[in-house]
Amino acid sequence: DTEVTQTPKHLVMGMTNKKSLKCEQHMGHRAMYWYKQKAKKPPELMFVYSYEKLSINESVPSRFSPECPNSSLLNLHLHALQPEDSALYLCASSQGPDSYNQAFFGQGTRLTVV
Amino acid sequence: QKEVEQNSGPLSVPEGAIASLNCTYSDRGSQSFFWYRQYSGKSPELIMSIYSNGDKEDGRFTAQLNKASQYVSLLIRDSQPSDSATYLCAVNPGNAGNMLTFGGGTRLMVKP
């Protein structure tokens, strides 16, 4: 079982809204990731959580705020986004944080900022 | 700037042929390499991983790695129309945790 579940699948939000994206895995993986993918571009790493602690922040604007409440859950809180933040947001997980671990992606949340 | 380069395609092959997808990377210290398949509007799906020089086979897929040439490839034998997708090469530098850098992807079209 390599399932990573993301909710919601689609989200439309205004620039003044606050919303959250959720990600869940029950594979016992100890590393979880947020990636952003714009249309016809490859995924770009945003955040890495390792053993529930933020280990990497790829210079992401503060309007994106990650949270890892426990080893199975990862949230991405959104506030005051811009239309250019519209993208597919992908959550991934891997067994551990080192580079040999395979990363498995969820189905993504397609976000539109209006 | 660590880069991963792929020909964007489209690469068009007839059904039953071998599709050959190529990827080069700039960071000589890279240690792990992955191929993902992404259908339009869907998320990336891991299909192969390779860590040492040589070939690795899994069903119709063969990944090839040459670290000296900083080159990784994916061969798909007996290509099927259902293989039509964008194939993403992903490289992990190995010195800062699991931080995948993706190439731009190659769009493969398998024609019946």
CSV table of C-alpha atoms in Angstrom, one decimal, chain A residues 6 31 33 35 37 40-45 48 56 58 88 90 94 96-108 110, chain B residues 31-32 34 36 38 41-46 48-49 51 56 67 88 92-105:
chain,number,residue,atom,x,y,z
A,6,GLN,CA,-5.0,14.6,-0.1
A,31,ALA,CA,9.2,12.0,6.0
A,33,TYR,CA,6.8,16.8,1.6
A,35,TYR,CA,5.5,20.2,-3.8
A,37,GLN,CA,3.4,22.1,-9.8
A,40,LYS,CA,3.4,22.1,-18.0
A,41,LYS,CA,6.2,22.4,-15.4
A,42,PRO,CA,7.8,19.9,-13.1
A,43,PRO,CA,7.1,19.7,-9.4
A,44,GLU,CA,9.1,22.1,-7.2
A,45,LEU,CA,9.9,21.3,-3.6
A,48,VAL,CA,10.2,18.8,4.0
A,56,ILE,CA,13.7,22.1,4.7
A,58,GLU,CA,12.8,26.2,0.1
A,88,LEU,CA,-1.4,21.7,-8.3
A,90,LEU,CA,1.3,17.7,-4.2
A,94,SER,CA,8.9,8.5,2.1
A,96,GLY,CA,12.7,8.1,5.8
A,97,PRO,CA,14.3,11.4,5.1
A,98,ASP,CA,17.5,10.2,3.4
A,99,SER,CA,18.0,10.4,-0.3
A,100,TYR,CA,17.6,6.7,-1.0
A,101,ASN,CA,14.0,6.6,0.0
A,102,GLN,CA,11.4,6.4,-2.7
A,103,ALA,CA,8.8,9.3,-2.5
A,104,PHE,CA,5.2,8.5,-3.2
A,105,PHE,CA,2.8,11.3,-4.2
A,106,GLY,CA,-0.8,11.9,-3.4
A,107,GLN,CA,-3.4,12.8,-6.0
A,108,GLY,CA,-2.9,16.5,-5.4
A,110,ARG,CA,-5.8,21.7,-7.7
B,31,GLN,CA,23.2,9.5,-5.5
B,32,SER,CA,19.7,8.4,-6.3
B,34,PHE,CA,14.0,8.1,-10.1
B,36,TYR,CA,8.0,9.1,-12.5
B,38,GLN,CA,2.5,11.6,-15.0
B,41,GLY,CA,-4.1,16.2,-14.9
B,42,LYS,CA,-2.9,13.5,-12.5
B,43,SER,CA,0.0,13.3,-10.0
B,44,PRO,CA,3.4,11.7,-10.6
B,45,GLU,CA,3.6,7.9,-10.2
B,46,LEU,CA,6.9,6.3,-9.3
B,48,MET,CA,11.6,3.1,-11.3
B,49,SER,CA,14.4,3.9,-9.0
B,51,TYR,CA,21.1,4.0,-7.4
B,56,LYS,CA,17.8,-2.2,-13.6
B,67,LYS,CA,27.4,8.3,-13.2
B,88,LEU,CA,9.7,12.9,-15.3
B,92,ASN,CA,18.4,13.4,-5.4
B,93,PRO,CA,21.7,15.2,-4.5
B,94,GLY,CA,22.1,12.9,-1.5
B,95,ASN,CA,23.9,15.4,0.8
B,96,ALA,CA,20.9,17.3,2.1
B,97,GLY,CA,18.2,14.8,2.6
B,98,ASN,CA,15.4,13.7,0.3
B,99,MET,CA,15.1,16.7,-2.0
B,100,LEU,CA,14.1,15.6,-5.5
B,101,THR,CA,15.0,17.9,-8.4
B,102,PHE,CA,12.8,17.1,-11.4
B,103,GLY,CA,13.6,17.5,-15.1
B,104,GLY,CA,11.1,19.2,-17.2
B,105,GLY,CA,9.7,15.9,-18.4
